[in-house]
XYZ file of C-alpha atoms in Angstrom:
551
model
C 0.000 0.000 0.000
C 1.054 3.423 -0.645
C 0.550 4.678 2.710
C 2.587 2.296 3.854
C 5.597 4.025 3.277
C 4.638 6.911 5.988
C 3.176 3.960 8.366
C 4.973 1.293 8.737
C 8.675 0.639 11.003
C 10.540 2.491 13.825
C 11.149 5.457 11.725
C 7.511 6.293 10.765
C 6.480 6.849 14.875
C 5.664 10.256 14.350
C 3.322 9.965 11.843
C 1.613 7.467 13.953
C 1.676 9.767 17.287
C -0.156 12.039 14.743
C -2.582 9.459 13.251
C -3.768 8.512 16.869
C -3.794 12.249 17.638
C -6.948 11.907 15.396
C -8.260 9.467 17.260
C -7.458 6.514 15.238
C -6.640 3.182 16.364
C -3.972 0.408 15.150
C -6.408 -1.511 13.493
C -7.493 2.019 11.542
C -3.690 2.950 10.726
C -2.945 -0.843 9.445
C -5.955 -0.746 6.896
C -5.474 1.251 3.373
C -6.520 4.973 3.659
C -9.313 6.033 1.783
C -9.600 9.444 0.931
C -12.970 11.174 1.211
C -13.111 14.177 -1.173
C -16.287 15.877 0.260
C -17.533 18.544 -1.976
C -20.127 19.547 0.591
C -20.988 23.315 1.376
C -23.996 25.195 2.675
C -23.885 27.973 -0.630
C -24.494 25.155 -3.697
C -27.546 23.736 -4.046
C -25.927 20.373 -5.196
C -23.686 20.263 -2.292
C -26.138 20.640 0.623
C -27.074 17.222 1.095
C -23.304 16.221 0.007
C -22.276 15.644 3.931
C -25.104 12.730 4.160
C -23.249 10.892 0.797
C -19.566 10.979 2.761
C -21.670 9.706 5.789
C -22.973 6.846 3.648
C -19.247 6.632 1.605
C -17.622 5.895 5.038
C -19.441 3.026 6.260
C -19.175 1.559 3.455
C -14.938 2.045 2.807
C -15.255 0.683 6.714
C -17.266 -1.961 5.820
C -14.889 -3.405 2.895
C -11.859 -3.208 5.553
C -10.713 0.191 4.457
C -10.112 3.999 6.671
C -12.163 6.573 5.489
C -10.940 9.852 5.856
C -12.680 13.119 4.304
C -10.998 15.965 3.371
C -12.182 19.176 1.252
C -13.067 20.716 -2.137
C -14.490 23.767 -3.092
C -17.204 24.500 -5.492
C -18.774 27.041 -6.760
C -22.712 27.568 -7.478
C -22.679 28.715 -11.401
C -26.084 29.939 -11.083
C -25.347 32.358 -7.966
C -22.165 33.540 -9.813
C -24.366 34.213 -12.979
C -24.277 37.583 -14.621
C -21.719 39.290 -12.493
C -17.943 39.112 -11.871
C -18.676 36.060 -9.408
C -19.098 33.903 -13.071
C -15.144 34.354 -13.394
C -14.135 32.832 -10.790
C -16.301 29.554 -12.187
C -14.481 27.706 -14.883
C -10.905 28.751 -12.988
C -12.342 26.703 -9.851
C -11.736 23.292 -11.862
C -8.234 23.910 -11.735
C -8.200 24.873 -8.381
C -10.142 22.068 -7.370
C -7.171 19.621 -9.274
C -4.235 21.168 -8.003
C -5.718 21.069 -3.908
C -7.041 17.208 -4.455
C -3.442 16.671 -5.584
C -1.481 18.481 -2.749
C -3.982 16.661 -0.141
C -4.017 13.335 -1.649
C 0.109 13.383 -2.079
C 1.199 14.877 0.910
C -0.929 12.466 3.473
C 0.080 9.656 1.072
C -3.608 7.871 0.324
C -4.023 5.064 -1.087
C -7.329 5.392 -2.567
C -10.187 8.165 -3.308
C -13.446 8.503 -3.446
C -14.438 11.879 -5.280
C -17.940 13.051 -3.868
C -18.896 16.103 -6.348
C -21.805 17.730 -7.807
C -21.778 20.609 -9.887
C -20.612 22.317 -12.980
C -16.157 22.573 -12.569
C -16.070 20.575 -9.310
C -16.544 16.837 -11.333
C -14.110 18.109 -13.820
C -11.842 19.079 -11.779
C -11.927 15.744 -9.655
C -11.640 13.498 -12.258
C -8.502 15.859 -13.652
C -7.366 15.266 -10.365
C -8.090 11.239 -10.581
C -6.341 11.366 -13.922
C -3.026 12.915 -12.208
C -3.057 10.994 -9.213
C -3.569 7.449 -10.853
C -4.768 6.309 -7.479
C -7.686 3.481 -7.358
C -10.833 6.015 -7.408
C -14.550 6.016 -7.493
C -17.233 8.993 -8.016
C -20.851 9.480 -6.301
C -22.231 12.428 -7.094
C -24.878 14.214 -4.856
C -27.333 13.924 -7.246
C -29.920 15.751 -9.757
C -32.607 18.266 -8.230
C -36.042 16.614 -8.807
C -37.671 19.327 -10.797
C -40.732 22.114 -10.005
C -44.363 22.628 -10.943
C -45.687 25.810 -11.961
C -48.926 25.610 -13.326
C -49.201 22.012 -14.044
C -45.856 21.590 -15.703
C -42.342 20.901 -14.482
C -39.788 23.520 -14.672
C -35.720 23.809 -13.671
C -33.673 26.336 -13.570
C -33.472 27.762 -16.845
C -38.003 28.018 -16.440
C -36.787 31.316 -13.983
C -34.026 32.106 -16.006
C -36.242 32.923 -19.227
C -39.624 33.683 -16.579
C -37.462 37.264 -15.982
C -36.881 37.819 -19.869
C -40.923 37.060 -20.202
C -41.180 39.852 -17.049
C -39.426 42.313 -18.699
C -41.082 42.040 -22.081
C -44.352 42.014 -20.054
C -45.206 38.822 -20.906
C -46.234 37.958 -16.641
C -47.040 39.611 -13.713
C -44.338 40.086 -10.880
C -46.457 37.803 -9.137
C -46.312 35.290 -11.322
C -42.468 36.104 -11.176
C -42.475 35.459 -7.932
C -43.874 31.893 -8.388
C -41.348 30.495 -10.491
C -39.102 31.657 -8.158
C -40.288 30.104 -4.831
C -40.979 26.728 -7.234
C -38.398 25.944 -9.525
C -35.942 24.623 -7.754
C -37.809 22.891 -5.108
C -35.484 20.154 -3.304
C -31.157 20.012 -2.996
C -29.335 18.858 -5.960
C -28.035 19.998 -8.935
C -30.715 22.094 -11.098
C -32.960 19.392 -13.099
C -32.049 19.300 -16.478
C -29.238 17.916 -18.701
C -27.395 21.251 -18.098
C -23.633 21.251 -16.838
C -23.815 19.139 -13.439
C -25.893 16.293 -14.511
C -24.002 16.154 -18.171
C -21.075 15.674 -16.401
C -22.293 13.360 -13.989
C -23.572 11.037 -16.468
C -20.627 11.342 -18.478
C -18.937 10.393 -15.562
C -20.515 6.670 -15.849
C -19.607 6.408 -19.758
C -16.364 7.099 -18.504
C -16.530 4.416 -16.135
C -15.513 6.249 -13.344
C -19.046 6.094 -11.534
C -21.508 3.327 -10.627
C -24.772 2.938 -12.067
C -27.261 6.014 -11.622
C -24.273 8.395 -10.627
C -25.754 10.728 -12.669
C -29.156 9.803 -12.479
C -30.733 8.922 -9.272
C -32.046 12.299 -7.690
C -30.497 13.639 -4.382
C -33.566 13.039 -2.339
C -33.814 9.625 -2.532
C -32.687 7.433 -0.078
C -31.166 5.220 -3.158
C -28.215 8.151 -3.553
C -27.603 7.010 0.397
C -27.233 3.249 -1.049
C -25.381 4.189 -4.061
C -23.143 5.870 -2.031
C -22.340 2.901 0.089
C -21.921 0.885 -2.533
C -19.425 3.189 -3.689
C -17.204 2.571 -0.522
C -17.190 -0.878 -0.862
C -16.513 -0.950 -4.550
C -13.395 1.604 -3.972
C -11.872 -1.017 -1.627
C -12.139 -3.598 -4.696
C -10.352 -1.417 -6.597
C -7.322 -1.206 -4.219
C -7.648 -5.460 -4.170
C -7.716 -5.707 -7.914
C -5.099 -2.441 -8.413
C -7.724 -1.024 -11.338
C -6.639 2.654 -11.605
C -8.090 5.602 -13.077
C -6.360 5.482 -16.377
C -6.608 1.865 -16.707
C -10.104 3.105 -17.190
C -9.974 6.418 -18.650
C -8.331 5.189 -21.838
C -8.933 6.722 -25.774
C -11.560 4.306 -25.925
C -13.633 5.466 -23.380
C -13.729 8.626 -24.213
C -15.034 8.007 -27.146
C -17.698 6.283 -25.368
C -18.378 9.879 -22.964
C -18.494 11.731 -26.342
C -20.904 9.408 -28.016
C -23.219 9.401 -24.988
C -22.712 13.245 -24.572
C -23.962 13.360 -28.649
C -26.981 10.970 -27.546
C -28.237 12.788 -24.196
C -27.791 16.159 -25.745
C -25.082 17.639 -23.080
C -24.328 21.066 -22.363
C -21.875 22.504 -24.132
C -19.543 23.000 -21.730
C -18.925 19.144 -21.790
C -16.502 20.214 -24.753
C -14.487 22.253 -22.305
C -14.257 19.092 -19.894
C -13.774 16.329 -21.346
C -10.706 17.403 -23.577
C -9.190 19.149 -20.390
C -9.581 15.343 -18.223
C -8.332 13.595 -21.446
C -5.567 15.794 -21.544
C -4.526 14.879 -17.626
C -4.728 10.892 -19.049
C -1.882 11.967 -21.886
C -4.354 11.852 -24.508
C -5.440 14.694 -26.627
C -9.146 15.330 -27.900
C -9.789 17.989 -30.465
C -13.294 19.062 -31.741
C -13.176 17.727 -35.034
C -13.872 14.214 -33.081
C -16.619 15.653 -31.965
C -18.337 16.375 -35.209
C -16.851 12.985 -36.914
C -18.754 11.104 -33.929
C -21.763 13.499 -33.861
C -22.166 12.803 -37.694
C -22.772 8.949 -36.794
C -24.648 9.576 -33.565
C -28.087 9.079 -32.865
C -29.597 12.160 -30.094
C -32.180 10.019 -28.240
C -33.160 12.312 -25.472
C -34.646 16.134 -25.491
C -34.141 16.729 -21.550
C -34.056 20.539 -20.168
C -33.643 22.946 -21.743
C -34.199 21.427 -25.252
C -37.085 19.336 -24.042
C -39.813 18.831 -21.110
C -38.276 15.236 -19.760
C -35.512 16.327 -16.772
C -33.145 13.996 -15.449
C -35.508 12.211 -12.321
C -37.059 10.552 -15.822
C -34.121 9.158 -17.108
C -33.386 7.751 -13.726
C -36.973 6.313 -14.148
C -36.262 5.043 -18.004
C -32.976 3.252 -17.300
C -30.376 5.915 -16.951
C -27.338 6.433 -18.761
C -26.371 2.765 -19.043
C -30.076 2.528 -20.790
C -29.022 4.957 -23.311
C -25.032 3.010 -23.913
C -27.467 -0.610 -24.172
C -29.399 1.447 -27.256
C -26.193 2.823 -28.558
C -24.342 -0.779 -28.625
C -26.907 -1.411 -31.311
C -25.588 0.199 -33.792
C -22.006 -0.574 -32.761
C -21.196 2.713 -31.155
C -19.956 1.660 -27.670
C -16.824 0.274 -26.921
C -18.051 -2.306 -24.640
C -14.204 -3.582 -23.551
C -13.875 -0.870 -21.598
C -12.973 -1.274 -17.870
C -15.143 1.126 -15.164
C -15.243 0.983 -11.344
C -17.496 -1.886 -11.520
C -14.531 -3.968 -12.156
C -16.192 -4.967 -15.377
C -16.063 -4.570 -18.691
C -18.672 -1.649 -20.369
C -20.226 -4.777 -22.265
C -20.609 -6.773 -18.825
C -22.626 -3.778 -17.398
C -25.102 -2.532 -20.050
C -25.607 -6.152 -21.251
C -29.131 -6.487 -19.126
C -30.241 -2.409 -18.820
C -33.488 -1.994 -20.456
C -35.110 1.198 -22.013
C -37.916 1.408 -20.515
C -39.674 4.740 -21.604
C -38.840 5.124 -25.271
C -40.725 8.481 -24.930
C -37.724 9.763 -22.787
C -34.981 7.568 -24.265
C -36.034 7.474 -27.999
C -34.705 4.257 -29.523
C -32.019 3.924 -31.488
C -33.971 3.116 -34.517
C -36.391 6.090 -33.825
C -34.491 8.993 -32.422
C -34.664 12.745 -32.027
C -32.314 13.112 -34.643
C -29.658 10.648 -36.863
C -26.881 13.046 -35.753
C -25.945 13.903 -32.191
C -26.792 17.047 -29.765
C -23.494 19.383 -30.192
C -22.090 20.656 -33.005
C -18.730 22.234 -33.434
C -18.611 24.748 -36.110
C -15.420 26.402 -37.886
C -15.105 29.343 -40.373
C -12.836 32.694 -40.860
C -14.851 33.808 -37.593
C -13.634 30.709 -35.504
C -11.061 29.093 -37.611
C -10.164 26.401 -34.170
C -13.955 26.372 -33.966
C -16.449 27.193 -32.250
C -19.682 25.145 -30.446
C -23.356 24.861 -30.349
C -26.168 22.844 -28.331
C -27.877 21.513 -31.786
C -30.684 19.750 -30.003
C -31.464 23.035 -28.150
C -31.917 25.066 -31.378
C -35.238 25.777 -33.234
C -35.594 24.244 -36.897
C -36.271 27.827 -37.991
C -32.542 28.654 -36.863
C -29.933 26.152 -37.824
C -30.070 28.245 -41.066
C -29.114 31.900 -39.633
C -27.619 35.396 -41.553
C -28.321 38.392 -40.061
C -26.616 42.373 -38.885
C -23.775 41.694 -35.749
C -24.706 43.860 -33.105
C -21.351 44.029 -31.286
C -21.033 44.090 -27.356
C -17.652 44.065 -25.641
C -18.972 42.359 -22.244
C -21.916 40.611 -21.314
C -23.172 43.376 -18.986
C -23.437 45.565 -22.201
C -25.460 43.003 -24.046
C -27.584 42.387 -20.982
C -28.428 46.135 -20.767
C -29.582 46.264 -24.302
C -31.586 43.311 -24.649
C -33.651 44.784 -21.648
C -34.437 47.996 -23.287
C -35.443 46.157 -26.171
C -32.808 47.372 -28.579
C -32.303 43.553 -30.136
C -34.585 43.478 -33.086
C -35.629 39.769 -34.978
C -33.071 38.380 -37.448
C -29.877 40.260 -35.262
C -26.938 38.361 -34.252
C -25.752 39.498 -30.850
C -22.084 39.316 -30.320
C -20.348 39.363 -27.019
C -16.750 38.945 -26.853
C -13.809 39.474 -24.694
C -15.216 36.879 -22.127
C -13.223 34.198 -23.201
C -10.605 32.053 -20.713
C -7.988 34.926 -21.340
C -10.482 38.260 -22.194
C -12.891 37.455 -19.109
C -10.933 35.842 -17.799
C -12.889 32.882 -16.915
C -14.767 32.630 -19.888
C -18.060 33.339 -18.402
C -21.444 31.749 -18.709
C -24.022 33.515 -21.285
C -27.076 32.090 -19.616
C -28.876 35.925 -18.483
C -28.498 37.146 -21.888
C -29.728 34.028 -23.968
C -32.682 33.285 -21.587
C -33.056 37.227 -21.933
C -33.639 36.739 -25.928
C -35.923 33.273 -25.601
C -38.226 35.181 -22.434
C -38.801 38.192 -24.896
C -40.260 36.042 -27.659
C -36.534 36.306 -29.941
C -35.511 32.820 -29.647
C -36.613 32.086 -33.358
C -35.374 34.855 -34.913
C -31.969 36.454 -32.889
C -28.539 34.277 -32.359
C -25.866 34.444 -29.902
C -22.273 34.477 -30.873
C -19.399 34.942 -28.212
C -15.680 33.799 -27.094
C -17.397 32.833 -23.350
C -19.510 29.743 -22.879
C -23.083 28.882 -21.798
C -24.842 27.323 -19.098
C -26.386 24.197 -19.564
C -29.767 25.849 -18.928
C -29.238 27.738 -22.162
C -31.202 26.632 -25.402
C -31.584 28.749 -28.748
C -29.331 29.270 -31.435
C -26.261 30.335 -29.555
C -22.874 29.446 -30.364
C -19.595 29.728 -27.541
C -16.219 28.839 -27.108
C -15.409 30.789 -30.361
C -11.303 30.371 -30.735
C -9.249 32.338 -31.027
C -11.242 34.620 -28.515
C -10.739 38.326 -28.993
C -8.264 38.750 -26.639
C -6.068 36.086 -28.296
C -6.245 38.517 -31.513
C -8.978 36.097 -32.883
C -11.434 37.795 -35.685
C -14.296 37.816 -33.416
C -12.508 41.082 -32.306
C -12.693 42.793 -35.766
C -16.430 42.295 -36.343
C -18.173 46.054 -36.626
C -21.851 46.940 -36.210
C -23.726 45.638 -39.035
C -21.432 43.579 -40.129
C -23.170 40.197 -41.505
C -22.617 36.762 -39.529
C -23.560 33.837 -41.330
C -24.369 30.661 -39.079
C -25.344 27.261 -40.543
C -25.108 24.601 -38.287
C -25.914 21.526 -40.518
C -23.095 22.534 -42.909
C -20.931 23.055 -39.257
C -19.867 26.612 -40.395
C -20.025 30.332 -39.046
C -18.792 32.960 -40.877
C -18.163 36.937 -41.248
C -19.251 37.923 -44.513
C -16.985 40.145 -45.693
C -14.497 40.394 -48.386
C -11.120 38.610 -48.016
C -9.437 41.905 -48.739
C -11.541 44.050 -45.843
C -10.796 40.605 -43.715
C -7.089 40.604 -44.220
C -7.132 44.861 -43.279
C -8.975 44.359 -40.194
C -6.904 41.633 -38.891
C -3.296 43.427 -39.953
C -4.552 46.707 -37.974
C -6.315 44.678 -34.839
C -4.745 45.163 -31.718
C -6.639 43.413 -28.376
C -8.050 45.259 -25.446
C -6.172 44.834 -22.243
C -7.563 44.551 -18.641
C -6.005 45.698 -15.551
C -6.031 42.167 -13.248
C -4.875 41.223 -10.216
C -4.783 38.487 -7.975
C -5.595 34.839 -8.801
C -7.657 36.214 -12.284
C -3.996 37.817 -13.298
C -2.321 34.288 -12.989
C -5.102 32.404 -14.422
C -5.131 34.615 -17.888
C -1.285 34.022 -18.518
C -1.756 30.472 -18.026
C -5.220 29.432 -19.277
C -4.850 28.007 -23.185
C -7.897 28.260 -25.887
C -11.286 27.015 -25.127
C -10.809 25.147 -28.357
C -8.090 23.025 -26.132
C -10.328 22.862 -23.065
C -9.230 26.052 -21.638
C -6.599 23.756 -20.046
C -3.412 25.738 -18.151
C -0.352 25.741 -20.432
């Protein structure tokens, strides 16, 4: 065992004296150490109920013959840091939350983990941490949000989000305002839909890194409490059988996370993720393989936002390993893969039923033939660019209309209020990318802004940030190079016209390639003043195109 090494002989008495100043006995110091990584907070949603998981995580690491021992990670609540400068210090947590794991797991010498996240940057940034730390590792999440009722429908998160755009355009009353916000988000958990938490949750069983319903089973149910136990005991396999993070996290597997992310119809931001996690496994993911496995991928489900099913129904239909048994059909999953099960991917899925084929559509009868994101490339995003294709309108995959051009999101925000955003405009919002931000912050006031006021069929969005999960409509992020970088977002005037066509996967600034090579020659990037952690972060933090991983 690892810990071993700071346990065992003569020499290694002071560690002891300090392992029994804990309060542990012989019998706890002679077993392997489990590490407890407990997300838990009392500001996130997702993390509330978090401390009853590492409760349930314990007894069973104890139970298997293992010493649990929790220690901390931070997390941030994306939808409390919306639409202020609170949303940069989001995506830079992930990184944060990799480098602490790290120093904690290293320095107190642990031979195993088990990762206990939730929301948007904190499962990232564990499993970039399992990735570097190669030790035997399993995930629980602390599970989706079940989702509201307002007037005899369910709602989640992004239902408030676009309620205040339908406020402001008059649409409701402040009462009815008022509703949606005492019953949207109506239990712990993270928000109901497949937005950022629960994409990356259930991504986190194609992986392999999490047991069945990780993503799925809602964090009120007393099955999270057994799924949590479970994952205790199955940790302490793990160490028996020496099965390692990136004996599972191979190429092949991540092909499997990308085909399920094309079939659930992920957020967006998955594209940040998963090449950032590949990239702590040695192995490099660019967004062409996104569109070359999108272009064979069935989308089966329409969750939130781009649909009124929410994640407590996919629990209820079969859950992700449902939606890889559908997928195996056509010869899309690797089923050799090895996952925390100690199995094989084949071994798992080889008995989970569909069982609502209106939530998961079959795989001869789905959504769509091609998958839910689409990465887009053109002289406005020559590394690319990305788009929630399942969340779009029909009317809109075809789009060409005047750039109105906004150098921050609290600019656009201010003139979509006042009503200033006319049908067939392309809204473009840019310096908020990793480096411009920095942070590359989430879109999700504006967009709901356009689809509350009755726009989202005739106005895009176009910017070098990102979007939440909860945002739907034609709106395309990540564009690389961002502005800041000196990419020709920057150079785009007033007016200009932006061509987007997401079945032909291209976006482009009409102009001529004269007036295209003059504006680019004379372009010269705004500079913020920055200080502190944000300075650090923008001299380190590569293109979203590469997962906005640190260089």
């Amino acid at each position: 065992m690892k810990s071993d090494s700071i346990k065992l002989g003569a020499q290694n008495a002071p560690h002891r004296a300090l392992y029994h100043a804990l309060g542990f006995t012989d019998e706890e110091i002679s077993r392997p150490m489990v590490g407890i990584v407990s997300s838990y907070n009392e500001i996130v949603p997702g993390h509330m109920n978090i401390d009853k998981i590492v409760d349930a995580v314990k007894i069973g690491v104890a139970m298997a013959g293992g010493t649990p021992v929790v220690f901390p990670a931070i997390a941030v609540c994306d939808g409390i840091a919306m639409g202020h400068t609170g949303m940069k210090y989001s995506l830079v947590t992930r990184d944060l939350i990799a480098d602490s794991t790290e120093a904690m797991a290293l320095a107190h010498g642990f031979d195993a983990l088990v990762m206990v996240p939730n929301c948007d940057k904190n499962v990232p940034g564990l499993l970039m941490a399992a990735a570097r730390l190669n030790l035997p590792t399993v995930f629980v999440s602390g599970g989706p949000m079940l989702a509201g009722h307002v007037d005899g429908h369910k709602t989640s998160f992004s239902s408030i989000s676009e309620a205040v755009g339908e406020f402001n355009a008059g649409s409701i009353t402040l009462e009815k305002l008022a509703e949606y916000e005492r019953k949207t988000c109506p239990t712990c958990g993270s928000c109901s839909g497949m937005y950022t938490a629960n994409s990356m949750n259930c991504l986190t069983e194609a992986l392999g890194m999490g047991l069945r319903g990780n993503g799925t089973i809602p964090a009120v149910y007393s099955a999270r409490i057994e799924l949590a136990k479970r994952a205790g005991m199955a940790v302490m396999e793990l160490v028996r059988k020496n099965i390692r993070p990136r004996d599972i996290m191979t190429e092949k597997a991540f092909m499997n996370a990308l085909t399920v992310d094309m079939a659930l119809g992920c957020s967006t931001n998955s594209m940040l993720h998963l090449p950032a996690i590949a990239h702590e496994c040695g192995i490099e993911i660019n967004l062409d393989i996104a569109n070359s496995i999108s272009e064979k991928t069935p989308n089966l489900c329409h969750l939130a936002p781009a649909g009124r099913t929410y994640v407590e129904e996919l629990d209820e239909a079969g859950g992700v390993w449902a939606i890889m048994n559908e997928l195996s059909k056509k010869d899309l999953i690797n089923l050799d893969c090895l996952t925390v099960t100690g199995q094989t991917v084949g071994e798992n899925i080889k008995d989970a039923k569909n069982l609502d084929h209106n939530v998961i559509r079959p795989v001869e009868d789905p959504f769509s033939e091609t998958g839910g994101i689409a990465v887009l490339r053109g002289n406005l995003a020559p590394d690319g660019c990305v788009v929630k294709r399942s969340a779009v309108s029909p009317k809109m995959l075809r789009h060409e209309g005047p750039a109105r051009v906004f150098e921050c999101e609290e600019d656009a925000q201010a003139a979509i209020n006042a009503g200033l955003i006319n049908p067939g405009d392309v809204v473009v919002i840019r310096y908020e990318g990793p480096k411009g931000g920095p942070g590359m912050r989430e879109m999700l006031n504006p967009t709901s802004a356009i689809m509350g006021m009755g726009l989202g069929e005739s106005v895009a969005l176009i910017t070098d940030g990102r979007f939440s999960g909860a945002t739907r409509g034609a709106c395309v992020g990540h564009i690389s190079p961002e502005a800041a970088s000196g990419g020709p977002i920057g150079i785009i005037r007033e007016g200009d016209t932006v061509l987007i066509d997401i079945p032909a996967n291209k976006i482009e600034l009409k102009i001529s390639e004269e007036e295209f090579s003059a504006r680019m020659a004379a372009f010269k990037p705004k500079q913020k003043e920055l200080s502190g952690y944000l300075r650090r972060y923008a001299e380190l933090v590569s293109s979203g195109a590469r997962g906005a991983v640190l260089n």
